[in-house]
Coordinates of C-alpha atoms and ligand atoms in Angstrom, one line a residue:
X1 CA 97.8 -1.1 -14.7
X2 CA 97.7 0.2 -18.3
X3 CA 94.7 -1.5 -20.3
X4 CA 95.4 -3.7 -22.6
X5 CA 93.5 -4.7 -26.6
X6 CA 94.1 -7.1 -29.1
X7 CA 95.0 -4.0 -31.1
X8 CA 97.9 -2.9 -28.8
X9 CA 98.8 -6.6 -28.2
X10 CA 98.8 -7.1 -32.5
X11 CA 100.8 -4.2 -32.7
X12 CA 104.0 -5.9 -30.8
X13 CA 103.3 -9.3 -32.6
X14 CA 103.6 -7.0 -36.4
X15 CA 106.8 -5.6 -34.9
X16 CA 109.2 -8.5 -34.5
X17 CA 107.6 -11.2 -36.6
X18 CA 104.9 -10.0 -39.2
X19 CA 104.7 -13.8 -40.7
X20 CA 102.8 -14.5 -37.2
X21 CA 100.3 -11.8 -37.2
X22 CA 98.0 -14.0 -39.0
X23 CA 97.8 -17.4 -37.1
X24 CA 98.1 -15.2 -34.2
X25 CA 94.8 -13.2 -35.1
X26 CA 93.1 -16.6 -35.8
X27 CA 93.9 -17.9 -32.3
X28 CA 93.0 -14.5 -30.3
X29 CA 89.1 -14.4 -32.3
X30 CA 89.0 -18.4 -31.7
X31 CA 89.6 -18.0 -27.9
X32 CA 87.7 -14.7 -27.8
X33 CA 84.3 -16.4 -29.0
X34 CA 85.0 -19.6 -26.9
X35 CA 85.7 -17.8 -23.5
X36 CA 82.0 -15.4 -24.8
X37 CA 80.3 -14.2 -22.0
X38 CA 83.0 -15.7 -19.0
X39 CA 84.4 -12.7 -16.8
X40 CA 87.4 -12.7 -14.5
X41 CA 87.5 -12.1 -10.6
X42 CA 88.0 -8.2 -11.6
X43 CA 84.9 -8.3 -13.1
X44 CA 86.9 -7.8 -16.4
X45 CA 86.3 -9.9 -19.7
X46 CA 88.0 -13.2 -19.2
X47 CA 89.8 -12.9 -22.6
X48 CA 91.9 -10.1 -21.1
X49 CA 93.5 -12.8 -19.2
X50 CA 94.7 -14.8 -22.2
X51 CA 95.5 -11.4 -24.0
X52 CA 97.9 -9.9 -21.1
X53 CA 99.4 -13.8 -21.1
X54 CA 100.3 -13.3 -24.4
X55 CA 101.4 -9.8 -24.7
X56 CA 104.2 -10.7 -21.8
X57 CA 105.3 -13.8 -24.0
X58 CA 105.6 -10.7 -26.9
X59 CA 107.2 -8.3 -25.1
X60 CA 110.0 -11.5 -24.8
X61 CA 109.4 -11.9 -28.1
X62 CA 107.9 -15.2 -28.3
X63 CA 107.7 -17.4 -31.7
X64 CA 104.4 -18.1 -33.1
X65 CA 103.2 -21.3 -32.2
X66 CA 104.2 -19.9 -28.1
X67 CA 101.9 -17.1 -29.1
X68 CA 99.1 -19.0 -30.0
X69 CA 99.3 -21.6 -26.8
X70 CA 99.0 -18.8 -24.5
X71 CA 96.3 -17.1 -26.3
X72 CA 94.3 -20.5 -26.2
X73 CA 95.6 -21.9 -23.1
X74 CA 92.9 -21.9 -20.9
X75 CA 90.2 -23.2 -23.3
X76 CA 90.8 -27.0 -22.6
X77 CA 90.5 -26.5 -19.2
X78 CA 87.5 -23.3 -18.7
X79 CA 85.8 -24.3 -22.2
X80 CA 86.5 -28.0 -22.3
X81 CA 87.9 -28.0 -25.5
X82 CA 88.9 -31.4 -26.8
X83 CA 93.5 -31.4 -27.5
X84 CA 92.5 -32.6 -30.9
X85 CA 90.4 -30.2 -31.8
X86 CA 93.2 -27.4 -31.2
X87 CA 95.5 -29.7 -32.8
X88 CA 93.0 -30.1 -36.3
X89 CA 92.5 -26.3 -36.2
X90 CA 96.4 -24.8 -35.6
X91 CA 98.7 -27.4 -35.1
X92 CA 100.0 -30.5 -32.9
X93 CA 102.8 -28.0 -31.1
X94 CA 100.3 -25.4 -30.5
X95 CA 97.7 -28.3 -29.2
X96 CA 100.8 -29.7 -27.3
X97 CA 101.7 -26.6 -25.2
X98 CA 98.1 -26.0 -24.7
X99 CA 97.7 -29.2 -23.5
X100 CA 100.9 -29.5 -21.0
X101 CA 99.8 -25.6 -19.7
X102 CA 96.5 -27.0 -18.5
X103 CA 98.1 -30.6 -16.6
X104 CA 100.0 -27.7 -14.5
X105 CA 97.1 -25.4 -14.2
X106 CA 95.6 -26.9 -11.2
X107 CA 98.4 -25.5 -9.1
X108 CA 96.0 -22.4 -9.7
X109 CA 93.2 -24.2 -7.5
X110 CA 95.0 -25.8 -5.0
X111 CA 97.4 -23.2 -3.9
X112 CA 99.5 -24.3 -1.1
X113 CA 97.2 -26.8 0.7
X114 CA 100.2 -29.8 1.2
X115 CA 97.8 -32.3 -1.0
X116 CA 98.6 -35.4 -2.5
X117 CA 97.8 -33.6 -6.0
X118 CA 99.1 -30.3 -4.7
X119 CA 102.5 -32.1 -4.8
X120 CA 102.0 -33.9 -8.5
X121 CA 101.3 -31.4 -10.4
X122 CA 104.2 -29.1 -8.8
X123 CA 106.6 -32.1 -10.2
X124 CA 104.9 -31.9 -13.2
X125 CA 105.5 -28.3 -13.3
X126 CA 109.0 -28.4 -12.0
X127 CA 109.7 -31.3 -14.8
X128 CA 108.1 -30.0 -17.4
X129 CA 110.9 -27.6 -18.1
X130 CA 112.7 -31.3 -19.1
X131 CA 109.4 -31.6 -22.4
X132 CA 109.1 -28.0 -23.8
X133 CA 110.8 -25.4 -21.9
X134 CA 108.1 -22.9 -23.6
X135 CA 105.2 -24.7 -21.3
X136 CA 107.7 -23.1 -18.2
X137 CA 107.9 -19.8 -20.0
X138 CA 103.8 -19.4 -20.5
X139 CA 103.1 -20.6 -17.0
X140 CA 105.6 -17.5 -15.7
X141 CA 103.4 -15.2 -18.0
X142 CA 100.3 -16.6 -16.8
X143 CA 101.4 -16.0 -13.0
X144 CA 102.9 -12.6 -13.6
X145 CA 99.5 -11.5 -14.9
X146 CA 97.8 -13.3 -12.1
X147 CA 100.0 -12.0 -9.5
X148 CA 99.1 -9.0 -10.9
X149 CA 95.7 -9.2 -10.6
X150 CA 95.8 -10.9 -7.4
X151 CA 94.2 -7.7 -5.7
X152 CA 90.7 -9.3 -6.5
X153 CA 91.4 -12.7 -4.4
X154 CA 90.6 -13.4 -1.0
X155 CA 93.4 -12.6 1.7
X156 CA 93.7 -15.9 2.5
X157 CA 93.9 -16.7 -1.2
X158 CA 96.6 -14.2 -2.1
X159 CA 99.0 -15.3 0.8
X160 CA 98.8 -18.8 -0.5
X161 CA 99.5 -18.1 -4.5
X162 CA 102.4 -15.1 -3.4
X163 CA 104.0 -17.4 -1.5
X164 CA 103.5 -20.3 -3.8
X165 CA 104.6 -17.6 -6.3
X166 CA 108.0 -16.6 -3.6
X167 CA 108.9 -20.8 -3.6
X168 CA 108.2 -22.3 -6.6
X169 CA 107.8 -19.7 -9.7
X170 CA 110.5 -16.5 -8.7
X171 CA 113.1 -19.6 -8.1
X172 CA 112.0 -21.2 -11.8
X173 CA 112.3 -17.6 -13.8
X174 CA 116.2 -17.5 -12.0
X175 CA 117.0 -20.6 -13.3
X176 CA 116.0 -19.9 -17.1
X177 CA 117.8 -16.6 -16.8
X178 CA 114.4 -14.3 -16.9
X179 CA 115.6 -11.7 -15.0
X180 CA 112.7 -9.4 -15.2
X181 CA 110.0 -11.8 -14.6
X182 CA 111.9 -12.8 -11.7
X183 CA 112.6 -9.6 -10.0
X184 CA 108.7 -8.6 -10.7
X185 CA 107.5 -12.2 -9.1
X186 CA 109.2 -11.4 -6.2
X187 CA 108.3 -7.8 -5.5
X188 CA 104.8 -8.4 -5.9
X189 CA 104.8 -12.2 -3.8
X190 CA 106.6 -9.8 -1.1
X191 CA 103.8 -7.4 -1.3
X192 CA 100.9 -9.4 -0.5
X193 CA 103.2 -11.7 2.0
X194 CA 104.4 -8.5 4.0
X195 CA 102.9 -5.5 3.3
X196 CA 104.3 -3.2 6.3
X197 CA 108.1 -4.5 4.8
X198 CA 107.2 -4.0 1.3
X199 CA 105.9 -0.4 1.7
X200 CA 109.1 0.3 3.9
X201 CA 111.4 -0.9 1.8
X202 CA 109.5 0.8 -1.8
X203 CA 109.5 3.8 0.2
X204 CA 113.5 3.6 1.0
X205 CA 114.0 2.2 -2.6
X206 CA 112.2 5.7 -4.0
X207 CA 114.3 8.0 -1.4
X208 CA 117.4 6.5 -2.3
X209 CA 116.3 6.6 -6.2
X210 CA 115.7 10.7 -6.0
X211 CA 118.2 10.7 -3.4
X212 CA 121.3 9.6 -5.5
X213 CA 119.7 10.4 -9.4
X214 CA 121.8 13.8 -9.7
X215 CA 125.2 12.0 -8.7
X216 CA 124.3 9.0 -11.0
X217 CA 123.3 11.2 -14.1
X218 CA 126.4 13.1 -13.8
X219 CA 128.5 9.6 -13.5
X220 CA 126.7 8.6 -16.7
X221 CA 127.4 11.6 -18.3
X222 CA 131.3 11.5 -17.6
X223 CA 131.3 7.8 -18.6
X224 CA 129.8 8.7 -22.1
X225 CA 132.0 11.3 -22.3
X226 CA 135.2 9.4 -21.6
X227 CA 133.8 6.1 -24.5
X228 CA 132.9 8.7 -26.6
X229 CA 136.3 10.6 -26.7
X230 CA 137.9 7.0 -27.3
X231 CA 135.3 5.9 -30.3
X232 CA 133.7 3.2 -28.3
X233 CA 129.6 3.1 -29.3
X234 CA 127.8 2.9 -25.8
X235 CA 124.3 3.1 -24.2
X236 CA 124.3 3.5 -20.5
X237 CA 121.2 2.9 -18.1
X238 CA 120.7 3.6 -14.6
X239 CA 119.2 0.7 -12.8
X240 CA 118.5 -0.2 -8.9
X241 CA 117.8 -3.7 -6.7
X242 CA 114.5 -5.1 -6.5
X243 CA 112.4 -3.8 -3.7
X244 CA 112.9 -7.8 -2.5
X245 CA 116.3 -7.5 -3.1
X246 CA 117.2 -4.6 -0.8
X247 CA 114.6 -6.3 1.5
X248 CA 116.8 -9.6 2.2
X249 CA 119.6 -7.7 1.9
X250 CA 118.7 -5.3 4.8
X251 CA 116.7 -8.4 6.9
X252 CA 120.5 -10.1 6.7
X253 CA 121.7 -7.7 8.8
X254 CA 123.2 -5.2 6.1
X255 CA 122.6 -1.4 6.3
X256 CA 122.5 0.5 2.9
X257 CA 125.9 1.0 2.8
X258 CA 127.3 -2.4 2.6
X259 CA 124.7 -3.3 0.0
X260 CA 127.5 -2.6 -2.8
X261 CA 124.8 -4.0 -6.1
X262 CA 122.1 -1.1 -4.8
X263 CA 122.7 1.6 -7.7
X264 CA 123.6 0.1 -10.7
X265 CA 125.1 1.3 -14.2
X266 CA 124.7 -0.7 -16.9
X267 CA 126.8 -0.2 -19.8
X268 CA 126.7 -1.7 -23.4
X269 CA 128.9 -2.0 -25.9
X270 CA 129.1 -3.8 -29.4
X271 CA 131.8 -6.3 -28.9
X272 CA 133.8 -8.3 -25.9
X273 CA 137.0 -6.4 -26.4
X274 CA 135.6 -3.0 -26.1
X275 CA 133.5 -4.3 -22.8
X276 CA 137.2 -4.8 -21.6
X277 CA 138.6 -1.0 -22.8
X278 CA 135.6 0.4 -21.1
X279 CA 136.2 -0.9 -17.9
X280 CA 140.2 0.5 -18.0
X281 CA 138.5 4.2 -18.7
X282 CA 135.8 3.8 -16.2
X283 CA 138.5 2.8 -13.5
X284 CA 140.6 5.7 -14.9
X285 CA 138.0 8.3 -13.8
X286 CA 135.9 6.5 -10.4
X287 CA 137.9 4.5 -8.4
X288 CA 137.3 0.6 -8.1
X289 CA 137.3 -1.1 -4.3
X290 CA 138.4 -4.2 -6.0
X291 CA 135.3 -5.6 -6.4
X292 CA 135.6 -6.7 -9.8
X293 CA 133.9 -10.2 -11.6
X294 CA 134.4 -11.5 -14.8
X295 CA 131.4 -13.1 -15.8
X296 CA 132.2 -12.5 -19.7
X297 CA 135.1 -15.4 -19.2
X298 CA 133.2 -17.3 -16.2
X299 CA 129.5 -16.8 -17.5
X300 CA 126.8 -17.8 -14.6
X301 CA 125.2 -21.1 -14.3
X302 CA 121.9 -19.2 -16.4
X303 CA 124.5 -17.6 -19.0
X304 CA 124.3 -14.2 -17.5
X305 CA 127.5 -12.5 -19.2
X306 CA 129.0 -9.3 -17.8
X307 CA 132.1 -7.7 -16.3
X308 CA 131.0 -6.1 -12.8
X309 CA 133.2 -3.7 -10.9
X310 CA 132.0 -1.8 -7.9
X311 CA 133.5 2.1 -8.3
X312 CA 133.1 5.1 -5.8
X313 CA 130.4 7.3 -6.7
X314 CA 131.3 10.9 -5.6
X315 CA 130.1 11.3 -1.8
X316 CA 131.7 8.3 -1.1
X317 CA 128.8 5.7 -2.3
X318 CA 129.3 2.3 -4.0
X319 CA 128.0 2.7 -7.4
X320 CA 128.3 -1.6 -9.0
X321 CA 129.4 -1.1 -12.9
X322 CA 127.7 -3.7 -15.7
X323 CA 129.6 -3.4 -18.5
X324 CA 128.5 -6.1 -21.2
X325 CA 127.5 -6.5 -25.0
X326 CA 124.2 -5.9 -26.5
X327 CA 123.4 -9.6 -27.0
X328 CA 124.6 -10.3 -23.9
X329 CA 122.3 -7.8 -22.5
X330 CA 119.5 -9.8 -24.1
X331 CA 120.4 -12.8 -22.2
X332 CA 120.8 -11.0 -19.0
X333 CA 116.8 -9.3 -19.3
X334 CA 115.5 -12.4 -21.1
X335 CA 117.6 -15.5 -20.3
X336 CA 116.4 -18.7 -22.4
X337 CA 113.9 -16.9 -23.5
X338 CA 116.2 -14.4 -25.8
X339 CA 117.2 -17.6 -28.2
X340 CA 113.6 -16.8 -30.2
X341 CA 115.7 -13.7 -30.9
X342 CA 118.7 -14.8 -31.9
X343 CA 117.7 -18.1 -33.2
X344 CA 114.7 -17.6 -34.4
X345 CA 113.3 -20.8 -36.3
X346 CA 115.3 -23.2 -34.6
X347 CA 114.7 -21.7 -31.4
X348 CA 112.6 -24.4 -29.6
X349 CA 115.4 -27.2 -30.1
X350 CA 118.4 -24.9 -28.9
X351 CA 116.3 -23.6 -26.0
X352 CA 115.8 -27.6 -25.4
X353 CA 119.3 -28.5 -25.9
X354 CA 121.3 -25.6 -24.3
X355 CA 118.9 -26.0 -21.3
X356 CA 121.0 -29.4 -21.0
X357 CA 124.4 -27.2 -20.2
X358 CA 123.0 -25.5 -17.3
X359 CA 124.0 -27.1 -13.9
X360 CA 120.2 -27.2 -12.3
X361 CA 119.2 -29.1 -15.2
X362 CA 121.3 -32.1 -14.1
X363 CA 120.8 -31.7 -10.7
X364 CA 116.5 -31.8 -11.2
X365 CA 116.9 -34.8 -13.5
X366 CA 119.2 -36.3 -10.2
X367 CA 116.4 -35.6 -8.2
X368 CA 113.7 -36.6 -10.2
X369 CA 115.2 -39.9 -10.6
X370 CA 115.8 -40.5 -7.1
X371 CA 112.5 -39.5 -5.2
X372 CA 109.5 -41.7 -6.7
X373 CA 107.2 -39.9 -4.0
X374 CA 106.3 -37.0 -5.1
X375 CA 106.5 -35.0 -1.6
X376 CA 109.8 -36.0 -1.5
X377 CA 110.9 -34.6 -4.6
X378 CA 108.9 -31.2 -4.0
X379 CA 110.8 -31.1 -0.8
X380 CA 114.1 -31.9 -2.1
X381 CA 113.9 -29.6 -4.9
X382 CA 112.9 -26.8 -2.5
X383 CA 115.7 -27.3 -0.1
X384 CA 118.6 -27.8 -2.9
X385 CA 117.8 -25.8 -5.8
X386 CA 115.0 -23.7 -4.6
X387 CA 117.4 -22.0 -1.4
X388 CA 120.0 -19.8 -1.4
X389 CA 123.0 -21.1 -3.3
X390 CA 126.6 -20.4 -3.1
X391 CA 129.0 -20.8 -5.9
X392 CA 132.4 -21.6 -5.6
X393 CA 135.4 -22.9 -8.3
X394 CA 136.9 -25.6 -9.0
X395 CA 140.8 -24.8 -9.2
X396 CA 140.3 -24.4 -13.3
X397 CA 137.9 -21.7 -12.8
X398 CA 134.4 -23.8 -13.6
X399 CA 131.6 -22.6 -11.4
X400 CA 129.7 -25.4 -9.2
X401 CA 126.8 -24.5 -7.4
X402 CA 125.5 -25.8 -4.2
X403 CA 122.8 -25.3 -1.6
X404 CA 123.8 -22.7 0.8
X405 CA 125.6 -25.1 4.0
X406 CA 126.6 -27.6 1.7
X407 CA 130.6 -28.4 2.5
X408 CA 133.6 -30.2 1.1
X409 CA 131.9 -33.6 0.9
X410 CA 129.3 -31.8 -1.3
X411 CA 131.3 -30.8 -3.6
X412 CA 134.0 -33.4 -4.0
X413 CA 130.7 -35.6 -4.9
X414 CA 129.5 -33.3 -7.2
X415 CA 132.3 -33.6 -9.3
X416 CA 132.4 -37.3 -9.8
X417 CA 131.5 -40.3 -7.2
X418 CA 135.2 -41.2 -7.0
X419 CA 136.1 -37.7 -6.5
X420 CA 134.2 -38.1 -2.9
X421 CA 135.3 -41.8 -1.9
X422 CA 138.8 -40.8 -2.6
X423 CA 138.4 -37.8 -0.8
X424 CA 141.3 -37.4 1.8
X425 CA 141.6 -33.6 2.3
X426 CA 140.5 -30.1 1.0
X427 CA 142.1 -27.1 -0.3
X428 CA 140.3 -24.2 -0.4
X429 CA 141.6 -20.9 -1.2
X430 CA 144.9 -22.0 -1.2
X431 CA 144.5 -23.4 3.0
X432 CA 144.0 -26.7 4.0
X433 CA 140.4 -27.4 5.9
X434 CA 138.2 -30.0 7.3
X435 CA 136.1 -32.1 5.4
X436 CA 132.8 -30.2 6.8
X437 CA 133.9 -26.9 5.7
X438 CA 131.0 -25.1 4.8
X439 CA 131.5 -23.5 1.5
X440 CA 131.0 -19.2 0.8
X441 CA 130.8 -17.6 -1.8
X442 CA 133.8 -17.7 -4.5
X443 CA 135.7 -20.3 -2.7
X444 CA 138.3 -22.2 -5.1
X445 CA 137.9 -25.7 -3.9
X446 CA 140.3 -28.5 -4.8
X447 CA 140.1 -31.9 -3.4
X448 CA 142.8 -33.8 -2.3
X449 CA 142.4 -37.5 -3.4
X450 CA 144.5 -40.2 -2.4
X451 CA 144.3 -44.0 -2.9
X452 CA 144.7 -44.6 0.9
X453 CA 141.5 -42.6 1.9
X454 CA 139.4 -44.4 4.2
X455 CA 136.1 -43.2 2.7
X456 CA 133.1 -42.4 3.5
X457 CA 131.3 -42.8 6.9
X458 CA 128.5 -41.6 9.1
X459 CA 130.6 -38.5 9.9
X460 CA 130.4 -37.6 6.2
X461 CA 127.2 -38.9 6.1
X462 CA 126.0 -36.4 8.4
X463 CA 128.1 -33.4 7.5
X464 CA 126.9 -33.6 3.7
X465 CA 123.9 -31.7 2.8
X466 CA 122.9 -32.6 -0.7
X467 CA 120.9 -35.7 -1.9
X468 CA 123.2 -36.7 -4.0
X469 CA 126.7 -36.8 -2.0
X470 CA 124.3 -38.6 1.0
X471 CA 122.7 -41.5 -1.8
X472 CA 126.5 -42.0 -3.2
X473 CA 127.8 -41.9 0.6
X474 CA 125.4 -44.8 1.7
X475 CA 126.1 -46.8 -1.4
X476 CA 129.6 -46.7 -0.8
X477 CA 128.8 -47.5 2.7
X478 CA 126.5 -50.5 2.0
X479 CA 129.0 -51.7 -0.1
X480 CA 132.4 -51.8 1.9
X481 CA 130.2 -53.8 4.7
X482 CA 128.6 -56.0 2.6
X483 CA 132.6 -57.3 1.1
X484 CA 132.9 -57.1 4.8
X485 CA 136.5 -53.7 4.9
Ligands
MN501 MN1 95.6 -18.6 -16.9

């Protein structure tokens, strides 16, 4: 890994917001004399921790006071800094984040050891999205440096923190949308959890990458041609899966060929309507197999924005087609994380309110609310937001997502209580099926609801997956015996 000074790291800061530079150099010397003398596992300076931490948050292009909290936040905790002197010195946010970094940084210690504490403070990491999504976004800086680092643990050590890293952290980066961090989190947990499939699948992942780099730069270079010819401005990159990505894939039961999202082209334009033009001309010179999503009109739960179209590379290969705007490419790389771009000073309460519009949001507050032990919650949020999901429509095209197995009953509760008790059949995809159905991928679901339903009972009891449907089943249950239907 590249080296890293405060002069590189500075450097960054001075390019996207030169007002910070200053409070930024104040917290870097400040944390640099306190952690004087401490080194890291490496044998490094400890400060290089706090540094790296920080540089990551840059690179996302982090506001000031975000800066400043990661520089500083392991001073309370190594240093035993007292909150208010942090507070007195910078300021009460910076003191704030510091201070709600280092109630989650025992996770560090614990690792995966099923504690009483080990549990707490993963609720209070998992919740503390709900306070200041920025405490989230330095704790997934502070693990991506330590997961890169993780080469100077003990084995035992690294197994527990990548897959603590796998479960908890890769799952939290999808849900805020930080693509990058996620895909990295993965690929190194994956690494120390498996290293014989990791260096198979790197090694498949480079064959395939010098294997098919001729075909693709010729496809990029026909594609600029063709947007050029018709005045559309374009940048085009050439991307592939995650090494984890091809992994599952492949462990699934797929072979390289079906794996249609493999080789990527991503395509960026300066406005929605020429997304759409580019998309006719692309089809007009590779041929689509019909694979085509519109996530500019049905964005993803995280916001991700793109058109998608899988096209026919020459030699017969499936080459998937990204065609989105530039801002929207910010969102796609970045996630929640790109509004201290766009919205700079009023980032932080945007960040807080927009996170209220994504779906998981809803479902962790759900959750939260009705598991007071706090096993239970880490369990529940593991099996229903942390899993696989599928996502399928409701018939006016709005996206629901569910735990992978969830059925019918799931999702006629997850649209509203009455919804489910006045279930009384399902349509989906235009067929009638039973009430268990278990839902795939891009079903359109619509309930049938009728007055004359009987219910709910132990059959739907046991065929619904979520906590949710099962709590509202049992209520309704409770209730119809206690008036004595
Ligand atoms: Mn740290």
């Amino acid at each position: 890994m590249k080296t890293m000074t405060f002069e590189i790291f500075i450097e960054k800061v001075r390019s996207y917001n030169p007002d910070a530079v200053e409070m930024v150099t104040k917290a870097y010397k400040f944390a640099e004399a306190m952690h004087q003398g401490q080194k890291r596992q490496s044998g490094e300076d400890y400060i290089i921790h706090p540094l790296w931490v920080a540089y990551i948050l840059a690179e996302l292009h982090a506001d000031c006071d975000t800066l400043c909290a990661a520089l500083l936040h392991d001073v309370i905790e190594d240093v035993k800094i007292p909150k208010e002197e942090i507070a007195k010195m910078f300021n009460n946010t910076i003191a704030d984040l510091v201070d709600g970094v280092t109630k989650i940084e025992k996770l560090n210690f614990f690792g995966y050891d099923k504690s009483d504490l080990y549990y707490a403070s993963t609720r209070k990491l998992i919740m503390g999205i709900s306070q200041d999504v920025r405490i989230i976004i330095i704790k997934l800086a502070d693990r991506l440096h330590n997961m890169r680092t993780l080469e100077f643990k003990k084995a035992i050590k690294q197994k527990e923190i990548a897959l603590e890293t796998m479960k908890i952290f890769a799952p939290l980066a999808n849900y805020i949308g930080a693509y990058r961090i996620k895909e990295e989190l993965e690929d190194l947990s994956l690494m120390y959890l498996d290293n014989e499939e990791y260096k198979k699948y790197e090694d498949m992942r480079m064959n395939l990458e010098s294997e098919s780099r001729p075909i693709l730069e010729e496809m990029v270079y026909n594609i600029r041609n063709i947007l050029n010819a018709n005045d559309i401005p374009n940048e085009i990159k050439i991307r592939l899966k995650n090494i984890y990505g091809i992994y599952k894939k492949i462990s699934k039961g797929a072979t390289i060929k079906d794996i249609h999202d493999l080789l990527m082209l991503k395509i960026m334009n300066e406005t929605v309507k020429e997304c759409y033009v580019s998309l006719g001309l692309i089809h007009s010179i590779y041929h689509p197999n019909n694979r085509i999503k519109d996530y500019i009109c049905n964005p993803k739960i995280n916001k991700y924005q793109s058109l998608h179209s899988t096209i026919i590379a020459p030699g017969g290969r499936f080459v998937q087609a990204q065609i989105r705007t530039y801002e929207m490419d910010e969102v796609a790389s970045f996630g929640l994380t790109t509004y201290w771009h766009i919205h700079k000073g009023e980032a932080r309460n945007i960040m807080q309110q927009d996170l209220k519009k994504y779906q998981f949001f809803d479902s962790l507050v759900e959750i939260d609310e009705m598991f007071g032990n706090n096993k239970e919650f880490v369990e529940h949020v593991e099996k229903e937001l942390f899993t696989d999901q599928v996502h399928v429509y409701t018939p006016k095209g709005t996206i629901i997502l569910l735990p992978k197995g969830a059925t019918s009953i799931d999702f006629a509760y997850k649209i509203h209580t009455q919804v489910g008790n006045r279930m009384n059949g399902v349509m989906v995809n235009d067929e009638m099926v039973s009430k268990d159905y278990i839902l795939q991928n891009d079903d359109v679901v619509k309930i049938i609801t009728s007055d004359n339903s009987e219910g709910p009972n132990e059959e739907w009891l046991n065929a619904a997956v979520t906590s949710l449907a099962r709590k509202r089943i049992k209520e309704t249950i409770r209730k119809k015996a206690s008036y004595g239907v």
